[in-house]
mmCIF file of C-alpha atoms in Angstrom:
data_model
loop_
_atom_site.group_PDB
_atom_site.id
_atom_site.type_symbol
_atom_site.label_atom_id
_atom_site.label_comp_id
_atom_site.label_asym_id
_atom_site.label_seq_id
_atom_site.Cartn_x
_atom_site.Cartn_y
_atom_site.Cartn_z
ATOM 1 C CA MET A 145 179.629 65.153 40.797
ATOM 2 C CA GLN A 146 180.895 67.668 43.137
ATOM 3 C CA LYS A 147 184.715 67.252 44.004
ATOM 4 C CA GLU A 148 186.315 68.158 47.252
ATOM 5 C CA GLN A 149 189.567 67.634 48.927
ATOM 6 C CA VAL A 150 187.995 66.353 52.191
ATOM 7 C CA ILE A 151 184.459 65.293 52.921
ATOM 8 C CA ILE A 152 183.458 65.616 56.719
ATOM 9 C CA VAL A 153 180.220 63.739 57.685
ATOM 10 C CA GLY A 154 178.738 65.497 60.721
ATOM 11 C CA ALA A 155 178.526 69.092 61.737
ATOM 12 C CA GLY A 156 178.597 68.562 65.652
ATOM 13 C CA PRO A 157 181.595 69.846 67.761
ATOM 14 C CA SER A 158 183.752 67.169 66.280
ATOM 15 C CA GLY A 159 182.848 68.041 62.527
ATOM 16 C CA LEU A 160 183.347 71.649 63.443
ATOM 17 C CA ALA A 161 186.719 71.052 65.107
ATOM 18 C CA MET A 162 187.800 69.153 61.958
ATOM 19 C CA ALA A 163 186.827 72.119 59.731
ATOM 20 C CA ALA A 164 188.478 74.635 61.800
ATOM 21 C CA CYS A 165 191.889 72.643 61.729
ATOM 22 C CA LEU A 166 191.589 72.169 58.025
ATOM 23 C CA ASN A 167 190.721 76.025 57.573
ATOM 24 C CA HIS A 168 193.957 76.602 59.418
ATOM 25 C CA HIS A 169 195.824 74.692 56.804
ATOM 26 C CA SER A 170 193.824 76.344 53.865
ATOM 27 C CA ILE A 171 192.888 72.758 52.990
ATOM 28 C CA PRO A 172 189.391 72.825 51.092
ATOM 29 C CA TYR A 173 186.454 70.718 52.557
ATOM 30 C CA ILE A 174 182.710 70.217 52.591
ATOM 31 C CA ILE A 175 180.603 69.290 55.672
ATOM 32 C CA LEU A 176 177.589 67.088 55.243
ATOM 33 C CA GLU A 177 174.919 67.386 58.022
ATOM 34 C CA ARG A 178 171.690 65.500 58.432
ATOM 35 C CA GLU A 179 169.880 68.025 60.563
ATOM 36 C CA ASP A 180 169.076 71.669 59.754
ATOM 37 C CA CYS A 181 171.728 73.293 62.245
ATOM 38 C CA ILE A 182 174.983 72.706 63.639
ATOM 39 C CA ALA A 183 175.489 70.647 66.794
ATOM 40 C CA SER A 184 171.727 69.561 66.830
ATOM 41 C CA LEU A 185 172.163 67.528 69.950
ATOM 42 C CA TRP A 186 172.996 70.578 72.016
ATOM 43 C CA LYS A 187 170.583 72.884 70.150
ATOM 44 C CA LYS A 188 167.435 70.727 69.974
ATOM 45 C CA TYR A 189 168.003 67.553 71.908
ATOM 46 C CA ALA A 190 169.612 68.423 75.254
ATOM 47 C CA TYR A 191 167.747 69.126 78.675
ATOM 48 C CA ASP A 192 167.773 72.690 79.766
ATOM 49 C CA ARG A 193 169.954 72.447 82.739
ATOM 50 C CA LEU A 194 172.800 70.554 81.069
ATOM 51 C CA HIS A 195 176.366 71.606 81.572
ATOM 52 C CA LEU A 196 179.639 70.310 80.351
ATOM 53 C CA HIS A 197 180.597 67.776 82.874
ATOM 54 C CA LEU A 198 184.254 68.602 82.791
ATOM 55 C CA ASP A 199 186.236 71.880 83.418
ATOM 56 C CA LYS A 200 186.100 74.021 80.356
ATOM 57 C CA GLN A 201 190.018 73.704 79.810
ATOM 58 C CA PHE A 202 189.137 69.991 78.897
ATOM 59 C CA CYS A 203 186.435 70.969 76.513
ATOM 60 C CA VAL A 204 187.768 73.759 74.264
ATOM 61 C CA LEU A 205 187.737 73.237 70.631
ATOM 62 C CA PRO A 206 191.072 73.917 68.359
ATOM 63 C CA HIS A 207 192.137 77.459 67.628
ATOM 64 C CA MET A 208 189.472 79.337 69.721
ATOM 65 C CA PRO A 209 189.384 79.412 73.576
ATOM 66 C CA PHE A 210 186.196 79.990 75.552
ATOM 67 C CA PRO A 211 185.430 83.529 76.526
ATOM 68 C CA ASP A 212 187.022 84.513 79.964
ATOM 69 C CA SER A 213 183.692 85.297 81.390
ATOM 70 C CA TYR A 214 182.564 81.721 80.931
ATOM 71 C CA PRO A 215 182.525 79.702 84.236
ATOM 72 C CA ARG A 216 184.664 76.615 84.995
ATOM 73 C CA PHE A 217 181.470 74.368 83.878
ATOM 74 C CA VAL A 218 180.004 75.594 80.730
ATOM 75 C CA SER A 219 176.162 75.543 80.449
ATOM 76 C CA ARG A 220 174.369 74.349 77.414
ATOM 77 C CA GLN A 221 173.408 77.581 76.206
ATOM 78 C CA GLN A 222 176.971 79.110 76.692
ATOM 79 C CA PHE A 223 178.339 76.019 74.677
ATOM 80 C CA VAL A 224 175.891 76.673 71.818
ATOM 81 C CA SER A 225 176.800 80.456 71.820
ATOM 82 C CA TYR A 226 180.415 79.211 71.660
ATOM 83 C CA LEU A 227 179.915 76.778 68.754
ATOM 84 C CA ASP A 228 177.975 79.615 66.818
ATOM 85 C CA ASP A 229 180.868 81.903 67.413
ATOM 86 C CA TYR A 230 183.217 79.192 66.284
ATOM 87 C CA VAL A 231 181.224 78.752 63.004
ATOM 88 C CA SER A 232 181.420 82.442 62.295
ATOM 89 C CA ARG A 233 185.090 82.777 63.063
ATOM 90 C CA PHE A 234 186.121 79.836 60.621
ATOM 91 C CA LYS A 235 183.461 80.559 58.181
ATOM 92 C CA ILE A 236 182.133 76.930 58.212
ATOM 93 C CA SER A 237 179.050 76.400 55.975
ATOM 94 C CA PRO A 238 177.773 72.826 56.209
ATOM 95 C CA LEU A 239 175.479 71.396 53.648
ATOM 96 C CA TYR A 240 172.372 70.793 55.955
ATOM 97 C CA ARG A 241 169.577 68.121 55.611
ATOM 98 C CA ARG A 242 172.054 65.710 53.774
ATOM 99 C CA THR A 243 171.756 62.031 54.848
ATOM 100 C CA VAL A 244 174.724 60.029 53.825
ATOM 101 C CA GLU A 245 173.391 56.833 52.162
ATOM 102 C CA SER A 246 176.799 55.400 51.195
ATOM 103 C CA ALA A 247 180.570 56.146 51.285
ATOM 104 C CA GLU A 248 182.867 53.958 49.356
ATOM 105 C CA PHE A 249 186.485 53.984 48.187
ATOM 106 C CA ASP A 250 187.195 53.864 44.401
ATOM 107 C CA GLY A 251 190.579 51.962 44.084
ATOM 108 C CA GLU A 252 190.863 53.099 40.664
ATOM 109 C CA THR A 253 190.637 56.882 41.067
ATOM 110 C CA GLY A 254 191.831 56.728 44.669
ATOM 111 C CA LYS A 255 188.949 58.816 45.874
ATOM 112 C CA TRP A 256 186.155 58.528 48.205
ATOM 113 C CA ILE A 257 182.539 58.357 46.383
ATOM 114 C CA VAL A 258 179.829 59.671 48.929
ATOM 115 C CA LYS A 259 176.307 59.570 48.077
ATOM 116 C CA ALA A 260 173.824 61.803 50.201
ATOM 117 C CA ARG A 261 170.197 62.173 50.094
ATOM 118 C CA ASN A 262 169.082 65.943 49.926
ATOM 119 C CA LEU A 263 166.161 65.820 52.495
ATOM 120 C CA GLY A 264 164.778 68.933 50.927
ATOM 121 C CA SER A 265 164.673 67.820 47.253
ATOM 122 C CA GLY A 266 164.873 63.921 47.622
ATOM 123 C CA GLU A 267 167.614 64.004 45.304
ATOM 124 C CA VAL A 268 170.689 61.895 45.927
ATOM 125 C CA GLU A 269 173.880 63.987 45.531
ATOM 126 C CA GLU A 270 177.199 62.457 44.671
ATOM 127 C CA LEU A 271 180.473 63.939 46.158
ATOM 128 C CA GLU A 272 184.106 62.829 45.388
ATOM 129 C CA GLY A 273 187.008 63.565 47.891
ATOM 130 C CA ARG A 274 190.427 62.430 48.402
ATOM 131 C CA PHE A 275 189.857 62.144 52.238
ATOM 132 C CA LEU A 276 186.937 61.096 54.152
ATOM 133 C CA VAL A 277 186.475 62.059 57.829
ATOM 134 C CA VAL A 278 183.666 60.540 59.984
ATOM 135 C CA ALA A 279 182.490 62.844 62.460
ATOM 136 C CA SER A 280 178.998 61.761 62.889
ATOM 137 C CA GLY A 281 179.403 61.507 66.727
ATOM 138 C CA GLU A 282 179.092 58.939 69.482
ATOM 139 C CA THR A 283 175.611 60.300 70.242
ATOM 140 C CA SER A 284 174.076 60.056 66.991
ATOM 141 C CA ASN A 285 170.693 57.722 67.105
ATOM 142 C CA PRO A 286 168.795 57.510 70.460
ATOM 143 C CA PHE A 287 168.448 54.095 71.779
ATOM 144 C CA THR A 288 165.614 52.741 73.747
ATOM 145 C CA PRO A 289 165.895 49.188 74.863
ATOM 146 C CA VAL A 290 163.327 46.435 74.090
ATOM 147 C CA ILE A 291 161.289 45.627 77.249
ATOM 148 C CA GLU A 292 158.505 43.140 77.421
ATOM 149 C CA GLY A 293 155.063 44.989 77.792
ATOM 150 C CA LEU A 294 156.599 48.419 76.975
ATOM 151 C CA ASN A 295 153.805 48.939 74.260
ATOM 152 C CA THR A 296 151.108 48.477 77.081
ATOM 153 C CA PHE A 297 152.412 51.389 79.032
ATOM 154 C CA PRO A 298 149.566 54.115 78.928
ATOM 155 C CA GLY A 299 151.767 56.889 80.198
ATOM 156 C CA ASP A 300 154.337 59.011 78.432
ATOM 157 C CA VAL A 301 157.527 57.307 77.196
ATOM 158 C CA LEU A 302 160.210 59.496 76.167
ATOM 159 C CA HIS A 303 164.066 59.426 75.459
ATOM 160 C CA SER A 304 166.356 61.843 77.406
ATOM 161 C CA THR A 305 166.624 63.768 73.953
ATOM 162 C CA ARG A 306 163.036 64.802 74.257
ATOM 163 C CA PHE A 307 163.378 65.822 77.999
ATOM 164 C CA ARG A 308 163.627 69.560 78.654
ATOM 165 C CA ASN A 309 163.016 70.115 82.366
ATOM 166 C CA GLY A 310 160.993 68.630 85.233
ATOM 167 C CA LYS A 311 158.237 71.434 85.334
ATOM 168 C CA ALA A 312 155.587 69.293 83.402
ATOM 169 C CA PHE A 313 156.084 66.186 85.790
ATOM 170 C CA GLN A 314 155.298 67.802 89.070
ATOM 171 C CA ASN A 315 153.413 65.164 91.328
ATOM 172 C CA GLN A 316 153.832 62.680 88.861
ATOM 173 C CA LYS A 317 155.577 59.206 89.228
ATOM 174 C CA VAL A 318 158.315 59.211 86.901
ATOM 175 C CA LEU A 319 160.832 56.280 86.413
ATOM 176 C CA VAL A 320 164.270 57.308 84.888
ATOM 177 C CA VAL A 321 166.022 54.406 83.124
ATOM 178 C CA GLY A 322 169.616 54.731 83.026
ATOM 179 C CA SER A 323 172.188 55.789 85.566
ATOM 180 C CA GLY A 324 174.761 57.633 83.398
ATOM 181 C CA ASN A 325 175.370 61.272 83.814
ATOM 182 C CA SER A 326 172.144 62.172 81.860
ATOM 183 C CA GLY A 327 170.036 59.908 84.025
ATOM 184 C CA MET A 328 171.560 61.137 87.332
ATOM 185 C CA GLU A 329 171.018 64.668 86.197
ATOM 186 C CA ILE A 330 167.446 64.291 84.840
ATOM 187 C CA ALA A 331 166.588 62.516 88.156
ATOM 188 C CA PHE A 332 167.785 65.469 89.998
ATOM 189 C CA ASP A 333 165.992 67.950 87.909
ATOM 190 C CA LEU A 334 162.644 66.017 88.260
ATOM 191 C CA ALA A 335 163.031 65.663 91.986
ATOM 192 C CA ASN A 336 163.663 69.311 92.266
ATOM 193 C CA HIS A 337 160.407 70.140 90.372
ATOM 194 C CA GLY A 338 158.426 67.838 92.767
ATOM 195 C CA ALA A 339 158.092 64.684 90.784
ATOM 196 C CA GLN A 340 158.058 61.198 92.594
ATOM 197 C CA THR A 341 161.343 60.194 91.007
ATOM 198 C CA SER A 342 162.649 56.623 90.794
ATOM 199 C CA LEU A 343 165.947 55.698 89.076
ATOM 200 C CA VAL A 344 166.983 52.345 87.577
ATOM 201 C CA VAL A 345 170.575 51.556 88.476
ATOM 202 C CA ARG A 346 171.531 48.200 86.772
ATOM 203 C CA SER A 347 175.289 48.143 86.929
ATOM 204 C CA PRO A 348 177.876 49.430 89.432
ATOM 205 C CA VAL A 349 178.954 52.965 89.067
ATOM 206 C CA HIS A 350 181.680 55.301 90.400
ATOM 207 C CA ILE A 351 180.294 58.776 91.601
ATOM 208 C CA LEU A 352 182.668 61.478 92.066
ATOM 209 C CA SER A 353 182.279 65.224 92.593
ATOM 210 C CA ARG A 354 183.331 67.759 89.870
ATOM 211 C CA ASP A 355 186.593 68.666 91.688
ATOM 212 C CA MET A 356 187.556 64.968 92.285
ATOM 213 C CA ILE A 357 187.395 64.355 88.456
ATOM 214 C CA TYR A 358 189.432 67.498 87.901
ATOM 215 C CA LEU A 359 192.128 66.352 90.248
ATOM 216 C CA GLY A 360 192.110 63.033 88.653
ATOM 217 C CA LEU A 361 192.357 64.331 85.151
ATOM 218 C CA ILE A 362 195.414 66.273 86.276
ATOM 219 C CA LEU A 363 197.101 63.618 88.195
ATOM 220 C CA VAL A 364 196.584 60.838 85.518
ATOM 221 C CA LYS A 365 199.129 62.972 83.408
ATOM 222 C CA TYR A 366 201.929 62.267 85.759
ATOM 223 C CA ILE A 367 201.253 59.109 87.985
ATOM 224 C CA ARG A 368 199.995 55.539 87.358
ATOM 225 C CA VAL A 369 196.227 55.210 86.661
ATOM 226 C CA ASN A 370 195.847 52.485 89.437
ATOM 227 C CA LEU A 371 197.411 55.117 91.967
ATOM 228 C CA VAL A 372 194.857 57.890 90.852
ATOM 229 C CA ASP A 373 192.053 55.400 90.972
ATOM 230 C CA SER A 374 192.947 54.342 94.659
ATOM 231 C CA LEU A 375 192.896 58.049 95.482
ATOM 232 C CA MET A 376 189.554 58.647 93.766
ATOM 233 C CA VAL A 377 187.873 55.839 95.379
ATOM 234 C CA MET A 378 189.132 56.779 98.816
ATOM 235 C CA LEU A 379 187.753 60.323 98.302
ATOM 236 C CA SER A 380 184.509 59.159 97.105
ATOM 237 C CA LYS A 381 184.041 56.872 100.176
ATOM 238 C CA LEU A 382 184.942 59.871 102.417
ATOM 239 C CA VAL A 383 182.513 62.179 100.628
ATOM 240 C CA TYR A 384 179.520 59.976 99.817
ATOM 241 C CA GLY A 385 180.022 56.925 102.303
ATOM 242 C CA ASP A 386 178.635 53.622 101.604
ATOM 243 C CA LEU A 387 175.994 53.922 98.848
ATOM 244 C CA SER A 388 175.236 50.079 98.498
ATOM 245 C CA LYS A 389 172.642 50.298 101.223
ATOM 246 C CA TYR A 390 170.740 52.726 98.799
ATOM 247 C CA GLY A 391 171.040 50.290 95.807
ATOM 248 C CA ILE A 392 174.266 51.746 94.333
ATOM 249 C CA ASN A 393 177.459 49.727 94.277
ATOM 250 C CA ARG A 394 180.931 50.580 93.140
ATOM 251 C CA PRO A 395 182.790 48.732 90.355
ATOM 252 C CA LYS A 396 185.718 46.562 91.123
ATOM 253 C CA GLU A 397 187.898 48.458 88.599
ATOM 254 C CA GLY A 398 188.853 52.133 89.053
ATOM 255 C CA PRO A 399 187.113 55.042 87.454
ATOM 256 C CA PHE A 400 189.955 56.263 85.132
ATOM 257 C CA PHE A 401 190.823 52.656 84.266
ATOM 258 C CA MET A 402 187.102 52.255 83.082
ATOM 259 C CA LYS A 403 187.272 55.381 81.105
ATOM 260 C CA ALA A 404 190.421 54.480 79.339
ATOM 261 C CA VAL A 405 189.597 50.916 78.544
ATOM 262 C CA TYR A 406 185.926 50.970 78.378
ATOM 263 C CA GLY A 407 185.133 54.585 77.506
ATOM 264 C CA LYS A 408 182.850 54.677 80.435
ATOM 265 C CA TYR A 409 182.895 57.897 82.456
ATOM 266 C CA PRO A 410 182.261 58.174 86.297
ATOM 267 C CA ILE A 411 179.255 59.928 87.301
ATOM 268 C CA THR A 412 179.777 63.688 88.083
ATOM 269 C CA ASP A 413 177.531 64.160 91.180
ATOM 270 C CA ILE A 414 175.533 67.514 91.242
ATOM 271 C CA GLY A 415 173.502 66.607 94.243
ATOM 272 C CA THR A 416 171.660 63.537 93.199
ATOM 273 C CA CYS A 417 173.439 61.377 95.820
ATOM 274 C CA LYS A 418 171.934 63.769 98.583
ATOM 275 C CA LYS A 419 168.495 63.204 97.333
ATOM 276 C CA ILE A 420 168.877 59.569 97.023
ATOM 277 C CA LYS A 421 170.096 59.423 100.610
ATOM 278 C CA SER A 422 167.128 61.564 101.600
ATOM 279 C CA GLN A 423 164.797 59.189 99.603
ATOM 280 C CA GLU A 424 163.670 61.984 97.293
ATOM 281 C CA ILE A 425 164.932 59.794 94.529
ATOM 282 C CA GLN A 426 164.338 55.958 94.816
ATOM 283 C CA VAL A 427 166.913 53.576 93.398
ATOM 284 C CA LEU A 428 165.466 50.500 91.645
ATOM 285 C CA PRO A 429 167.151 47.444 90.015
ATOM 286 C CA SER A 430 166.736 46.483 86.412
ATOM 287 C CA ILE A 431 163.182 46.105 84.867
ATOM 288 C CA CYS A 432 161.896 42.820 84.060
ATOM 289 C CA SER A 433 158.713 43.625 82.266
ATOM 290 C CA ILE A 434 155.815 46.187 82.163
ATOM 291 C CA ARG A 435 152.199 45.381 82.481
ATOM 292 C CA GLY A 436 150.042 48.486 81.843
ATOM 293 C CA ASN A 437 151.345 51.207 84.317
ATOM 294 C CA GLU A 438 152.871 48.665 86.532
ATOM 295 C CA VAL A 439 156.580 47.891 86.022
ATOM 296 C CA VAL A 440 158.162 44.868 87.329
ATOM 297 C CA PHE A 441 161.631 44.868 88.573
ATOM 298 C CA GLU A 442 164.246 41.961 89.183
ATOM 299 C CA ASN A 443 164.078 41.900 92.797
ATOM 300 C CA GLY A 444 160.350 40.864 92.357
ATOM 301 C CA THR A 445 158.818 44.369 93.268
ATOM 302 C CA THR A 446 156.203 46.126 91.357
ATOM 303 C CA HIS A 447 155.637 49.863 91.103
ATOM 304 C CA PRO A 448 153.125 52.121 89.272
ATOM 305 C CA PHE A 449 154.415 55.151 87.101
ATOM 306 C CA ASP A 450 152.998 57.942 85.061
ATOM 307 C CA THR A 451 155.925 58.508 82.833
ATOM 308 C CA ILE A 452 159.096 56.604 81.902
ATOM 309 C CA VAL A 453 162.213 58.590 80.789
ATOM 310 C CA PHE A 454 164.984 56.487 78.857
ATOM 311 C CA CYS A 455 168.618 57.814 79.543
ATOM 312 C CA THR A 456 169.746 54.678 77.717
ATOM 313 C CA GLY A 457 172.263 56.303 75.434
ATOM 314 C CA PHE A 458 172.858 56.121 71.564
ATOM 315 C CA LYS A 459 173.761 53.920 68.777
ATOM 316 C CA ARG A 460 175.634 54.799 65.536
ATOM 317 C CA SER A 461 174.549 53.874 61.881
ATOM 318 C CA THR A 462 178.125 54.401 60.456
ATOM 319 C CA ASN A 463 178.170 50.562 59.648
ATOM 320 C CA VAL A 464 175.130 50.956 57.401
ATOM 321 C CA TRP A 465 176.700 53.690 55.091
ATOM 322 C CA LEU A 466 180.341 53.147 55.131
ATOM 323 C CA LYS A 467 181.341 50.449 52.735
ATOM 324 C CA GLY A 468 184.607 48.351 52.476
ATOM 325 C CA ASP A 469 186.097 49.467 55.951
ATOM 326 C CA ASP A 470 187.122 46.696 58.130
ATOM 327 C CA TYR A 471 189.915 48.504 59.873
ATOM 328 C CA LEU A 472 189.033 51.686 61.496
ATOM 329 C CA LEU A 473 185.484 51.430 62.896
ATOM 330 C CA ASN A 474 183.780 48.552 64.527
ATOM 331 C CA ASP A 475 180.045 47.572 64.036
ATOM 332 C CA ASP A 476 178.909 50.177 66.488
ATOM 333 C CA GLY A 477 180.700 52.863 64.809
ATOM 334 C CA ILE A 478 183.477 53.403 67.449
ATOM 335 C CA SER A 479 187.138 53.211 66.637
ATOM 336 C CA LYS A 480 188.622 49.821 67.091
ATOM 337 C CA LEU A 481 192.183 51.055 67.183
ATOM 338 C CA SER A 482 193.976 51.795 70.312
ATOM 339 C CA PHE A 483 194.797 55.312 71.532
ATOM 340 C CA PRO A 484 196.884 57.314 70.226
ATOM 341 C CA ASN A 485 196.551 55.826 66.822
ATOM 342 C CA HIS A 486 192.714 55.503 66.898
ATOM 343 C CA TRP A 487 191.827 58.225 64.351
ATOM 344 C CA LYS A 488 193.577 57.014 61.030
ATOM 345 C CA GLY A 489 192.332 54.284 58.926
ATOM 346 C CA LYS A 490 193.477 53.322 55.365
ATOM 347 C CA ASN A 491 192.831 54.972 51.974
ATOM 348 C CA GLY A 492 192.457 58.512 53.450
ATOM 349 C CA LEU A 493 189.651 57.561 56.036
ATOM 350 C CA TYR A 494 189.802 59.047 59.311
ATOM 351 C CA CYS A 495 187.523 59.453 62.403
ATOM 352 C CA VAL A 496 187.095 62.357 64.851
ATOM 353 C CA GLY A 497 185.434 61.908 68.127
ATOM 354 C CA LEU A 498 184.773 58.363 68.122
ATOM 355 C CA SER A 499 187.153 57.082 70.716
ATOM 356 C CA ARG A 500 185.016 57.629 73.839
ATOM 357 C CA ARG A 501 187.172 60.561 74.913
ATOM 358 C CA GLY A 502 184.789 63.388 74.846
ATOM 359 C CA LEU A 503 185.425 66.964 73.488
ATOM 360 C CA TYR A 504 189.074 66.721 74.569
ATOM 361 C CA GLY A 505 189.426 63.789 72.365
ATOM 362 C CA ALA A 506 187.747 65.229 69.386
ATOM 363 C CA ALA A 507 189.944 68.347 69.541
ATOM 364 C CA SER A 508 192.990 66.291 69.527
ATOM 365 C CA ASP A 509 191.824 64.044 66.761
ATOM 366 C CA ALA A 510 191.171 67.093 64.550
ATOM 367 C CA LEU A 511 194.371 68.533 64.959
ATOM 368 C CA ASN A 512 196.165 65.097 64.347
ATOM 369 C CA ILE A 513 194.119 64.328 61.166
ATOM 370 C CA ALA A 514 194.671 67.850 59.746
ATOM 371 C CA ASP A 515 198.241 67.844 60.302
ATOM 372 C CA ASP A 516 198.378 64.337 58.592
ATOM 373 C CA ILE A 517 196.259 65.416 55.485
ATOM 374 C CA ASN A 518 198.444 68.464 55.098
ATOM 375 C CA SER A 519 201.571 66.246 55.142
ATOM 376 C CA LEU A 520 200.173 64.332 52.175
ATOM 377 C CA GLN A 521 199.277 67.395 50.206
#
């Protein structure tokens, strides 16, 4: 059995931030990563035109700023380069292709026993650590909803993690399911490449510009959320007008209230709204069923498609392998505790980047956890 002070599960940005903060305190650790590289979502499963949706000052990891040459909104490739440099600077060496099968606290020894399968050898390796940090991410397992008749669809069906760019879809009829930031941006990319693009928008959403979101993030530090939300909604109405005529409604609750309470980010518009208004992108309601290449929508309309791209988010599997925790994480692998004490469980259990606060939240979590572990040394 391999013994370590801290065991970190996951080598995405959250796990890397955690490792760097432990390194800063000279606390020994080990990282287990199921993929064959760091930040696999960014390196292997992200679309080409992806940029960080927030200003870089809100996305930097602890103890290493972005290069001065980077723009305000960092591209996917720039962020990957930054993470590679981050790993080099802090000498982070994850154990790759290790899938955690169980993690359980041993009350007699006061240690966490983690069993991980080595996907190379097939063997189960056992590790022991005083502290366990869950950093497996909010975007760990792609989720595709169950839809009646989906198995009859003859065209391509892919999750957003398999979409790279719209070049291959020129002149195709493509349905994008999901109106979060990924769905909006992928629909925009498809339309730019000549696809006949439709977008399913099931729920009301707030749409803001990058500058509006930046202003809101600054103001919310100093004034009440409801006042910031009122300003954001007013600015959105001035810039985008009434979008309900195009099939997009605003929620009754404000954008920053929804982010704080539900972890639901407003949409960062990069040009999608203009294409919706010009009818280059058609907005459709929820799907009822699929019959061959025909998709039936809840308003009774039916449309044929060649390809369906599901931008329907992710699920987490923490509840499958983390044993005995009924305090820190809920069944969906998100912290059930309220900010700012959401990162600390019991018996040396912690979570980083699992409070729906993005990279900024993950960086803050890692700093807090490292300080807490250091105080217990």
